[in-house]
mmCIF file of C-alpha atoms in Angstrom:
data_model
loop_
_atom_site.group_PDB
_atom_site.id
_atom_site.type_symbol
_atom_site.label_atom_id
_atom_site.label_comp_id
_atom_site.label_asym_id
_atom_site.label_seq_id
_atom_site.Cartn_x
_atom_site.Cartn_y
_atom_site.Cartn_z
ATOM 1 C CA MET A 1 -11.599 -20.528 -15.912
ATOM 2 C CA SER A 2 -11.467 -16.802 -15.270
ATOM 3 C CA LYS A 3 -8.980 -14.551 -16.987
ATOM 4 C CA ASP A 4 -9.576 -11.341 -15.425
ATOM 5 C CA ILE A 5 -7.223 -10.446 -12.660
ATOM 6 C CA GLY A 6 -6.383 -7.215 -10.497
ATOM 7 C CA ILE A 7 -3.254 -6.830 -8.864
ATOM 8 C CA ASP A 8 -3.063 -4.102 -6.027
ATOM 9 C CA LEU A 9 0.866 -3.822 -6.142
ATOM 10 C CA GLY A 10 1.606 -2.194 -2.789
ATOM 11 C CA THR A 11 4.432 -0.886 -1.050
ATOM 12 C CA ALA A 12 3.552 -3.150 2.026
ATOM 13 C CA ASN A 13 1.407 -5.645 0.655
ATOM 14 C CA ILE A 14 0.595 -7.410 -2.812
ATOM 15 C CA LEU A 15 -2.721 -8.506 -3.167
ATOM 16 C CA VAL A 16 -4.286 -10.574 -5.884
ATOM 17 C CA HIS A 17 -7.938 -10.697 -6.880
ATOM 18 C CA LEU A 18 -9.269 -13.360 -9.495
ATOM 19 C CA LYS A 19 -12.725 -12.898 -10.650
ATOM 20 C CA GLY A 20 -14.606 -15.719 -9.334
ATOM 21 C CA HIS A 21 -12.478 -16.462 -6.591
ATOM 22 C CA GLY A 22 -12.010 -13.185 -4.347
ATOM 23 C CA VAL A 23 -8.750 -12.019 -3.087
ATOM 24 C CA VAL A 24 -6.454 -15.174 -3.419
ATOM 25 C CA LEU A 25 -3.180 -13.503 -2.031
ATOM 26 C CA ASN A 26 -2.236 -11.073 0.308
ATOM 27 C CA GLU A 27 1.520 -11.045 1.343
ATOM 28 C CA PRO A 28 4.334 -8.824 2.337
ATOM 29 C CA SER A 29 6.001 -7.024 -0.610
ATOM 30 C CA ILE A 30 9.167 -8.268 0.434
ATOM 31 C CA LEU A 31 11.888 -10.758 -0.409
ATOM 32 C CA ALA A 32 15.303 -12.236 0.981
ATOM 33 C CA ILE A 33 18.219 -12.801 -1.328
ATOM 34 C CA ASP A 34 21.539 -14.274 -0.840
ATOM 35 C CA ARG A 35 24.211 -11.454 -1.336
ATOM 36 C CA LYS A 36 26.869 -13.808 -2.840
ATOM 37 C CA THR A 37 24.751 -15.905 -5.536
ATOM 38 C CA GLN A 38 21.989 -13.319 -5.874
ATOM 39 C CA GLU A 39 19.347 -16.229 -5.443
ATOM 40 C CA VAL A 40 15.894 -15.713 -3.595
ATOM 41 C CA ILE A 41 15.651 -17.171 -0.546
ATOM 42 C CA ALA A 42 12.135 -16.234 0.491
ATOM 43 C CA ILE A 43 9.316 -14.214 -0.246
ATOM 44 C CA GLY A 44 6.309 -12.805 1.456
ATOM 45 C CA LYS A 45 5.567 -13.541 4.865
ATOM 46 C CA ASP A 46 8.671 -15.994 5.090
ATOM 47 C CA ALA A 47 10.665 -13.032 4.084
ATOM 48 C CA TYR A 48 8.985 -10.678 6.579
ATOM 49 C CA GLU A 49 10.043 -12.921 9.278
ATOM 50 C CA MET A 50 13.674 -12.259 8.480
ATOM 51 C CA VAL A 51 13.517 -8.750 8.731
ATOM 52 C CA GLY A 52 16.212 -7.689 11.370
ATOM 53 C CA ARG A 53 17.264 -11.052 11.914
ATOM 54 C CA THR A 54 19.566 -11.854 9.054
ATOM 55 C CA PRO A 55 23.369 -12.347 8.863
ATOM 56 C CA ALA A 56 25.428 -10.139 6.583
ATOM 57 C CA SER A 57 25.089 -12.679 3.758
ATOM 58 C CA ILE A 58 21.309 -12.174 3.317
ATOM 59 C CA GLU A 59 19.767 -9.038 2.392
ATOM 60 C CA VAL A 60 15.903 -8.536 3.068
ATOM 61 C CA VAL A 61 14.574 -6.076 0.116
ATOM 62 C CA ARG A 62 11.554 -4.243 -0.477
ATOM 63 C CA PRO A 63 11.298 -3.735 -4.393
ATOM 64 C CA LEU A 64 8.515 -1.221 -4.094
ATOM 65 C CA LYS A 65 8.735 2.250 -2.398
ATOM 66 C CA GLY A 66 6.624 5.118 -2.235
ATOM 67 C CA GLY A 67 3.817 3.296 -4.004
ATOM 68 C CA VAL A 68 6.016 2.983 -7.110
ATOM 69 C CA ILE A 69 8.848 0.309 -8.182
ATOM 70 C CA ALA A 70 12.168 1.340 -6.683
ATOM 71 C CA ASP A 71 13.990 -1.989 -7.889
ATOM 72 C CA PHE A 72 12.674 -2.935 -11.699
ATOM 73 C CA ASP A 73 14.283 -6.377 -11.577
ATOM 74 C CA LEU A 74 13.293 -7.590 -8.243
ATOM 75 C CA ALA A 75 9.664 -6.188 -8.382
ATOM 76 C CA GLU A 76 9.136 -8.402 -11.472
ATOM 77 C CA VAL A 77 10.478 -11.536 -10.116
ATOM 78 C CA LEU A 78 8.571 -10.987 -6.764
ATOM 79 C CA LEU A 79 5.701 -10.999 -8.788
ATOM 80 C CA VAL A 80 6.571 -13.954 -10.555
ATOM 81 C CA LEU A 81 7.327 -16.063 -7.572
ATOM 82 C CA PHE A 82 3.888 -15.013 -6.080
ATOM 83 C CA LEU A 83 2.177 -16.300 -8.981
ATOM 84 C CA GLU A 84 4.047 -19.507 -9.053
ATOM 85 C CA LYS A 85 3.414 -19.755 -5.141
ATOM 86 C CA ILE A 86 -0.464 -19.621 -5.730
ATOM 87 C CA ASN A 87 -0.251 -22.207 -8.633
ATOM 88 C CA THR A 88 -1.916 -20.097 -11.180
ATOM 89 C CA ARG A 89 0.710 -18.183 -13.147
ATOM 90 C CA SER A 90 -0.683 -20.256 -16.215
ATOM 91 C CA TRP A 91 -4.015 -18.381 -15.872
ATOM 92 C CA PHE A 92 -2.352 -15.379 -16.223
ATOM 93 C CA SER A 93 -1.209 -15.699 -19.848
ATOM 94 C CA LYS A 94 -2.963 -13.578 -22.192
ATOM 95 C CA SER A 95 -5.416 -12.516 -19.131
ATOM 96 C CA ASN A 96 -7.181 -9.019 -18.348
ATOM 97 C CA ILE A 97 -5.113 -7.598 -15.705
ATOM 98 C CA LEU A 98 -5.705 -4.529 -13.825
ATOM 99 C CA ILE A 99 -3.101 -2.878 -11.875
ATOM 100 C CA CYS A 100 -3.337 0.109 -9.368
ATOM 101 C CA CYS A 101 -1.258 3.135 -9.210
ATOM 102 C CA PRO A 102 -0.811 6.268 -7.262
ATOM 103 C CA SER A 103 -2.569 9.393 -8.537
ATOM 104 C CA ASN A 104 0.509 11.097 -9.002
ATOM 105 C CA ILE A 105 2.666 8.792 -10.617
ATOM 106 C CA SER A 106 5.012 9.992 -13.497
ATOM 107 C CA GLU A 107 4.846 8.588 -17.025
ATOM 108 C CA ILE A 108 8.252 6.911 -16.416
ATOM 109 C CA GLU A 109 7.112 5.260 -13.105
ATOM 110 C CA GLN A 110 3.740 4.347 -15.152
ATOM 111 C CA THR A 111 5.955 2.795 -17.991
ATOM 112 C CA SER A 112 8.101 0.629 -15.434
ATOM 113 C CA LEU A 113 4.975 -0.717 -13.666
ATOM 114 C CA VAL A 114 3.249 -1.946 -16.952
ATOM 115 C CA GLU A 115 6.530 -3.363 -18.415
ATOM 116 C CA ALA A 116 7.202 -5.293 -15.265
ATOM 117 C CA ALA A 117 3.556 -6.779 -15.357
ATOM 118 C CA GLU A 118 3.834 -7.475 -19.060
ATOM 119 C CA ARG A 119 7.082 -9.285 -18.478
ATOM 120 C CA ALA A 120 5.855 -11.352 -15.331
ATOM 121 C CA THR A 121 2.440 -12.037 -16.787
ATOM 122 C CA GLY A 122 2.137 -11.864 -20.515
ATOM 123 C CA GLY A 123 -1.435 -10.540 -20.367
ATOM 124 C CA ASN A 124 -3.290 -7.508 -21.359
ATOM 125 C CA ILE A 125 -2.429 -4.783 -18.799
ATOM 126 C CA PHE A 126 -4.675 -1.932 -17.714
ATOM 127 C CA ILE A 127 -3.886 0.739 -15.205
ATOM 128 C CA GLU A 128 -5.822 2.875 -12.868
ATOM 129 C CA GLU A 129 -5.385 5.430 -10.233
ATOM 130 C CA GLU A 130 -5.373 3.967 -6.837
ATOM 131 C CA PRO A 131 -7.933 6.204 -5.094
ATOM 132 C CA LYS A 132 -10.342 5.538 -7.754
ATOM 133 C CA ILE A 133 -10.290 1.821 -7.225
ATOM 134 C CA ALA A 134 -10.338 2.167 -3.594
ATOM 135 C CA ALA A 135 -13.561 4.234 -3.849
ATOM 136 C CA VAL A 136 -15.126 1.480 -5.985
ATOM 137 C CA GLY A 137 -14.037 -1.443 -3.650
ATOM 138 C CA ALA A 138 -15.417 0.409 -0.570
ATOM 139 C CA GLY A 139 -18.864 0.416 -2.411
ATOM 140 C CA VAL A 140 -18.807 3.877 -4.213
ATOM 141 C CA ASP A 141 -20.897 4.218 -7.445
ATOM 142 C CA LEU A 142 -18.218 5.377 -9.899
ATOM 143 C CA LEU A 143 -20.443 6.260 -12.731
ATOM 144 C CA SER A 144 -22.721 8.388 -10.753
ATOM 145 C CA PRO A 145 -22.557 12.242 -11.159
ATOM 146 C CA ARG A 146 -22.655 12.634 -7.258
ATOM 147 C CA GLY A 147 -19.468 13.648 -5.985
ATOM 148 C CA SER A 148 -17.633 11.164 -3.517
ATOM 149 C CA MET A 149 -14.107 11.631 -1.865
ATOM 150 C CA VAL A 150 -11.696 8.985 -0.602
ATOM 151 C CA ILE A 151 -8.626 9.030 1.539
ATOM 152 C CA ASP A 152 -6.366 5.967 0.694
ATOM 153 C CA LEU A 153 -3.689 5.484 3.611
ATOM 154 C CA GLY A 154 -1.320 2.902 2.268
ATOM 155 C CA GLY A 155 2.191 1.464 3.018
ATOM 156 C CA GLY A 156 3.885 3.942 0.971
ATOM 157 C CA THR A 157 1.588 6.926 -0.164
ATOM 158 C CA THR A 158 -1.619 8.549 1.037
ATOM 159 C CA ASP A 159 -3.682 9.223 -2.017
ATOM 160 C CA ILE A 160 -6.465 11.712 -1.573
ATOM 161 C CA ALA A 161 -9.106 12.125 -4.320
ATOM 162 C CA VAL A 162 -12.453 13.406 -5.383
ATOM 163 C CA LEU A 163 -14.547 11.519 -7.771
ATOM 164 C CA SER A 164 -17.773 12.036 -10.106
ATOM 165 C CA SER A 165 -18.838 10.336 -13.229
ATOM 166 C CA ALA A 166 -15.934 8.027 -13.357
ATOM 167 C CA ASP A 167 -13.291 10.525 -13.295
ATOM 168 C CA ILE A 168 -11.027 11.854 -10.625
ATOM 169 C CA LEU A 169 -11.744 15.818 -10.352
ATOM 170 C CA HIS A 170 -9.312 16.659 -8.097
ATOM 171 C CA SER A 171 -6.423 14.633 -6.380
ATOM 172 C CA GLU A 172 -3.509 14.589 -4.361
ATOM 173 C CA SER A 173 -0.641 12.197 -3.297
ATOM 174 C CA ILE A 174 1.956 12.265 -0.492
ATOM 175 C CA LYS A 175 4.552 10.240 0.403
ATOM 176 C CA ILE A 176 3.545 10.008 4.238
ATOM 177 C CA ALA A 177 1.931 6.753 4.925
ATOM 178 C CA GLY A 178 2.488 3.481 6.927
ATOM 179 C CA ASP A 179 6.279 3.432 6.364
ATOM 180 C CA ASP A 180 6.214 6.646 7.635
ATOM 181 C CA LEU A 181 4.708 6.152 10.849
ATOM 182 C CA ASP A 182 7.135 3.273 11.381
ATOM 183 C CA ALA A 183 10.083 5.185 11.058
ATOM 184 C CA THR A 184 8.713 8.258 13.192
ATOM 185 C CA ILE A 185 7.803 5.590 16.009
ATOM 186 C CA ILE A 186 11.459 4.414 15.863
ATOM 187 C CA GLN A 187 12.693 7.832 16.051
ATOM 188 C CA TYR A 188 10.415 8.364 19.111
ATOM 189 C CA PHE A 189 11.910 5.835 21.182
ATOM 190 C CA LYS A 190 15.173 6.957 20.531
ATOM 191 C CA ASP A 191 14.719 10.587 21.522
ATOM 192 C CA ASN A 192 12.456 9.902 24.284
ATOM 193 C CA PHE A 193 13.367 6.524 25.839
ATOM 194 C CA GLN A 194 17.151 6.186 24.389
ATOM 195 C CA LEU A 195 15.780 2.686 23.318
ATOM 196 C CA LEU A 196 16.386 1.209 19.591
ATOM 197 C CA ILE A 197 13.673 -1.122 18.384
ATOM 198 C CA GLY A 198 13.615 -2.769 15.160
ATOM 199 C CA GLU A 199 11.360 -2.242 12.034
ATOM 200 C CA ARG A 200 8.982 -5.048 12.536
ATOM 201 C CA SER A 201 8.739 -4.041 16.167
ATOM 202 C CA ALA A 202 7.651 -0.748 15.490
ATOM 203 C CA GLU A 203 5.102 -1.963 12.940
ATOM 204 C CA GLN A 204 3.737 -4.426 15.411
ATOM 205 C CA ILE A 205 3.507 -1.394 18.204
ATOM 206 C CA LYS A 206 1.953 0.883 15.492
ATOM 207 C CA ILE A 207 -0.725 -2.119 14.740
ATOM 208 C CA LYS A 208 -1.508 -2.609 18.344
ATOM 209 C CA LEU A 209 -1.242 0.841 20.084
ATOM 210 C CA SER A 210 -1.705 3.467 17.155
ATOM 211 C CA SER A 211 -4.375 6.204 18.052
ATOM 212 C CA ALA A 212 -5.483 9.355 16.125
ATOM 213 C CA ILE A 213 -6.388 11.229 19.284
ATOM 214 C CA HIS A 214 -5.269 11.493 22.953
ATOM 215 C CA LEU A 215 -6.930 8.977 24.756
ATOM 216 C CA ASP A 216 -8.407 9.006 28.599
ATOM 217 C CA GLU A 217 -7.132 6.412 30.935
ATOM 218 C CA ALA A 218 -10.120 4.209 30.431
ATOM 219 C CA GLU A 219 -9.514 3.820 26.817
ATOM 220 C CA LEU A 220 -5.546 3.409 26.641
ATOM 221 C CA GLU A 221 -3.814 0.075 25.474
ATOM 222 C CA TYR A 222 -0.593 -0.805 26.934
ATOM 223 C CA ALA A 223 2.071 -3.185 25.565
ATOM 224 C CA VAL A 224 5.893 -4.138 26.452
ATOM 225 C CA VAL A 225 8.501 -2.788 23.885
ATOM 226 C CA LYS A 226 11.646 -4.595 23.430
ATOM 227 C CA GLY A 227 15.062 -3.346 22.114
ATOM 228 C CA ARG A 228 18.787 -2.261 22.705
ATOM 229 C CA ASP A 229 19.422 0.385 25.349
ATOM 230 C CA LEU A 230 21.421 3.344 23.549
ATOM 231 C CA VAL A 231 23.512 4.045 26.635
ATOM 232 C CA THR A 232 24.405 0.622 28.051
ATOM 233 C CA GLY A 233 24.093 -1.158 24.816
ATOM 234 C CA LEU A 234 22.282 -3.841 26.357
ATOM 235 C CA PRO A 235 18.909 -5.283 25.625
ATOM 236 C CA ARG A 236 15.849 -3.263 27.860
ATOM 237 C CA SER A 237 12.047 -3.568 27.644
ATOM 238 C CA ILE A 238 9.908 -0.767 28.659
ATOM 239 C CA ASN A 239 5.831 -0.280 29.234
ATOM 240 C CA VAL A 240 4.332 2.041 26.580
ATOM 241 C CA ASN A 241 0.932 2.822 25.915
ATOM 242 C CA SER A 242 -1.453 4.487 23.152
ATOM 243 C CA ASN A 243 -0.696 8.011 23.986
ATOM 244 C CA HIS A 244 2.884 7.367 23.487
ATOM 245 C CA ILE A 245 2.363 6.334 19.820
ATOM 246 C CA PHE A 246 -0.110 9.055 19.309
ATOM 247 C CA GLU A 247 2.772 11.405 20.266
ATOM 248 C CA ALA A 248 4.843 9.664 17.904
ATOM 249 C CA ILE A 249 2.724 9.865 14.741
ATOM 250 C CA GLU A 250 0.366 13.029 15.573
ATOM 251 C CA HIS A 251 2.616 15.432 13.137
ATOM 252 C CA HIS A 252 2.179 12.938 10.345
ATOM 253 C CA LEU A 253 -1.397 12.537 10.589
ATOM 254 C CA ILE A 254 -1.905 16.472 10.869
ATOM 255 C CA THR A 255 0.135 16.785 7.489
ATOM 256 C CA ILE A 256 -2.485 14.328 5.896
ATOM 257 C CA ALA A 257 -5.392 16.178 7.168
ATOM 258 C CA ARG A 258 -3.977 19.390 5.888
ATOM 259 C CA LEU A 259 -3.706 17.902 2.371
ATOM 260 C CA ALA A 260 -7.344 16.463 2.730
ATOM 261 C CA LYS A 261 -8.253 20.048 3.445
ATOM 262 C CA THR A 262 -6.682 21.537 0.733
ATOM 263 C CA VAL A 263 -8.544 19.158 -1.861
ATOM 264 C CA LEU A 264 -11.912 20.226 -0.401
ATOM 265 C CA GLU A 265 -11.218 23.723 -0.670
ATOM 266 C CA ASP A 266 -10.463 23.217 -4.526
ATOM 267 C CA ILE A 267 -13.785 21.541 -5.428
ATOM 268 C CA PRO A 268 -17.043 23.121 -7.059
ATOM 269 C CA PRO A 269 -19.762 23.733 -4.408
ATOM 270 C CA GLU A 270 -22.303 21.298 -5.756
ATOM 271 C CA ILE A 271 -19.553 18.497 -5.193
ATOM 272 C CA ALA A 272 -18.833 19.899 -1.807
ATOM 273 C CA SER A 273 -22.530 19.342 -1.048
ATOM 274 C CA ASP A 274 -22.636 15.785 -2.230
ATOM 275 C CA ILE A 275 -19.408 15.139 0.261
ATOM 276 C CA ILE A 276 -21.080 16.750 3.032
ATOM 277 C CA GLU A 277 -24.226 14.497 2.394
ATOM 278 C CA GLN A 278 -22.613 11.130 2.262
ATOM 279 C CA GLY A 279 -19.182 11.807 3.991
ATOM 280 C CA ILE A 280 -15.788 10.928 3.081
ATOM 281 C CA ILE A 281 -14.645 7.197 2.756
ATOM 282 C CA ILE A 282 -11.178 6.256 4.413
ATOM 283 C CA THR A 283 -9.418 2.983 3.127
ATOM 284 C CA GLY A 284 -6.161 1.284 3.429
ATOM 285 C CA GLY A 285 -4.237 -0.046 6.395
ATOM 286 C CA GLY A 286 -4.121 3.410 8.021
ATOM 287 C CA ALA A 287 -7.777 3.344 8.304
ATOM 288 C CA MET A 288 -7.209 0.829 11.262
ATOM 289 C CA ILE A 289 -5.426 3.534 13.500
ATOM 290 C CA TYR A 290 -7.760 4.133 16.479
ATOM 291 C CA HIS A 291 -10.111 6.974 16.123
ATOM 292 C CA ILE A 292 -8.568 7.889 12.614
ATOM 293 C CA ASP A 293 -12.245 8.920 11.723
ATOM 294 C CA THR A 294 -13.030 10.814 14.516
ATOM 295 C CA PHE A 295 -9.763 12.964 14.199
ATOM 296 C CA LEU A 296 -10.534 13.693 10.494
ATOM 297 C CA THR A 297 -14.221 14.564 10.882
ATOM 298 C CA ASP A 298 -12.913 17.060 13.569
ATOM 299 C CA TYR A 299 -10.193 18.330 11.640
ATOM 300 C CA LEU A 300 -12.295 18.751 8.176
ATOM 301 C CA ASN A 301 -15.751 19.397 9.693
ATOM 302 C CA VAL A 302 -16.930 16.442 7.429
ATOM 303 C CA SER A 303 -18.090 13.254 8.403
ATOM 304 C CA VAL A 304 -15.437 10.465 7.564
ATOM 305 C CA LEU A 305 -16.342 6.869 7.522
ATOM 306 C CA LYS A 306 -14.193 3.703 7.462
ATOM 307 C CA ALA A 307 -14.660 1.536 4.660
ATOM 308 C CA ASP A 308 -16.029 -2.013 5.491
ATOM 309 C CA GLN A 309 -12.830 -3.962 4.561
ATOM 310 C CA PRO A 310 -10.273 -1.288 4.503
ATOM 311 C CA MET A 311 -7.272 -3.558 4.099
ATOM 312 C CA THR A 312 -8.521 -4.952 1.054
ATOM 313 C CA CYS A 313 -10.726 -2.499 -0.993
ATOM 314 C CA VAL A 314 -8.093 -1.710 -3.497
ATOM 315 C CA ALA A 315 -7.979 -5.738 -4.402
ATOM 316 C CA ILE A 316 -11.748 -5.992 -4.554
ATOM 317 C CA GLY A 317 -11.713 -2.681 -6.477
ATOM 318 C CA THR A 318 -9.588 -3.789 -8.976
ATOM 319 C CA GLY A 319 -12.100 -6.789 -9.786
ATOM 320 C CA LEU A 320 -14.980 -4.740 -10.159
ATOM 321 C CA MET A 321 -13.170 -1.782 -12.265
ATOM 322 C CA LEU A 322 -12.078 -4.286 -14.650
ATOM 323 C CA ASP A 323 -15.416 -5.361 -15.158
ATOM 324 C CA LEU A 324 -16.606 -1.739 -16.030
ATOM 325 C CA ILE A 325 -13.745 -1.529 -18.298
ATOM 326 C CA LEU A 326 -14.357 -4.660 -20.138
ATOM 327 C CA SER A 327 -18.060 -4.211 -20.421
ATOM 328 C CA GLY A 328 -17.357 -0.881 -22.032
ATOM 329 C CA LYS A 329 -18.917 1.212 -19.423
ATOM 330 C CA LEU A 330 -15.686 2.742 -18.003
ATOM 331 C CA GLU A 331 -13.520 4.205 -21.134
ATOM 332 C CA ARG A 332 -9.989 2.684 -20.884
ATOM 333 C CA LYS A 333 -7.359 5.168 -19.384
ATOM 334 C CA HIS A 334 -4.312 3.173 -20.024
ATOM 335 C CA THR A 335 -3.733 -0.062 -21.702
ATOM 336 C CA SER A 336 -0.932 -2.127 -23.148
ATOM 337 C CA GLN A 337 -0.704 -5.416 -24.948
ATOM 338 C CA ALA A 338 2.155 -7.709 -23.969
ATOM 339 C CA LYS A 339 5.265 -7.150 -26.133
ATOM 340 C CA THR A 340 9.022 -8.466 -26.988
ATOM 341 C CA ASN A 341 11.554 -5.838 -25.967
ATOM 342 C CA ARG A 342 15.062 -5.653 -25.326
ATOM 343 C CA PHE A 343 15.260 -6.613 -21.948
ATOM 344 C CA THR A 344 13.271 -9.927 -22.636
ATOM 345 C CA GLN A 345 16.096 -12.341 -22.883
ATOM 346 C CA PHE A 346 17.887 -10.954 -19.962
ATOM 347 C CA PHE A 347 14.528 -11.337 -17.820
ATOM 348 C CA LYS A 348 14.104 -14.796 -19.067
ATOM 349 C CA ARG A 349 17.553 -15.897 -18.048
ATOM 350 C CA LEU A 350 16.921 -14.050 -14.395
ATOM 351 C CA LYS A 351 13.797 -16.027 -14.000
ATOM 352 C CA ARG A 352 15.432 -19.299 -14.839
ATOM 353 C CA ARG A 353 18.072 -18.847 -12.240
ATOM 354 C CA LEU A 354 15.872 -17.627 -9.803
ATOM 355 C CA LEU A 355 13.437 -20.239 -10.056
ATOM 356 C CA GLY A 356 15.609 -23.105 -10.571
#
């Protein structure tokens, strides 16, 4: 049985790639907790269905924010429960495990990420930058000296990187991504329609209607949005179209495009020539925004291409990257052996309580 595992510990979703099996888990990075007993009630898709619908006694938590661990304890518990859910946790003992992280992660954040994975899996942990892994998952030859550029629009961060010869020449990361688009859509309906909508509704309307450019009538998609009227306090529904969502998210998209332009302005001319020739690859959930490639192509004056599987690029890339590391073709950048530390006994007690 393969012991090589890749984990995309994302702000919005956790994906697990198992060598020889592909992506074996893809669920929201979310859990529901009983406030009184602190017991986990639901995780992943089950917990996501509870967002905005829980009584005061239940709290729905996202332990990862902005691409890093916001709640160290719950992140580890969530990872453990997911491994139990797919009945593969025994495979993780002394495994080779690769976890992705944002390109600008701090040393403290990186340490917390590795330690959580160590205690959850007991394996040998490797860590690599997310845009590099996304590029590999999208089909980029990481070992080639030719320059390539990737824009990874995730849930918590947008990572932009230029790569050559298995390394990142220049990168930028900004905490404007899918979650921020949801928040700005909620605010847009407050300001323009005096309608309060929930987090899940905002995400669903983003998935269905979001566009990176203003659309003609023939291309418009329509949907009914339901929420609470801020004036009367009563339930109300309105009809909206793609251009409404474009107006809501346009300023965030421009911010991302400006950052990509800054990266392009700082690279060597030969690398710039390579990127012009083969284009920029866009990955992540944000790549699913309608006409995002057209918008970025016009703004950057360089062809921007969507990856074939933008939602799972990072998870697929973790498996391919781990092969390169273990074969000796790629130097280990960050690695750690499982070890005992002062928190071990505390987490053992916590796991026993949560897992029954």
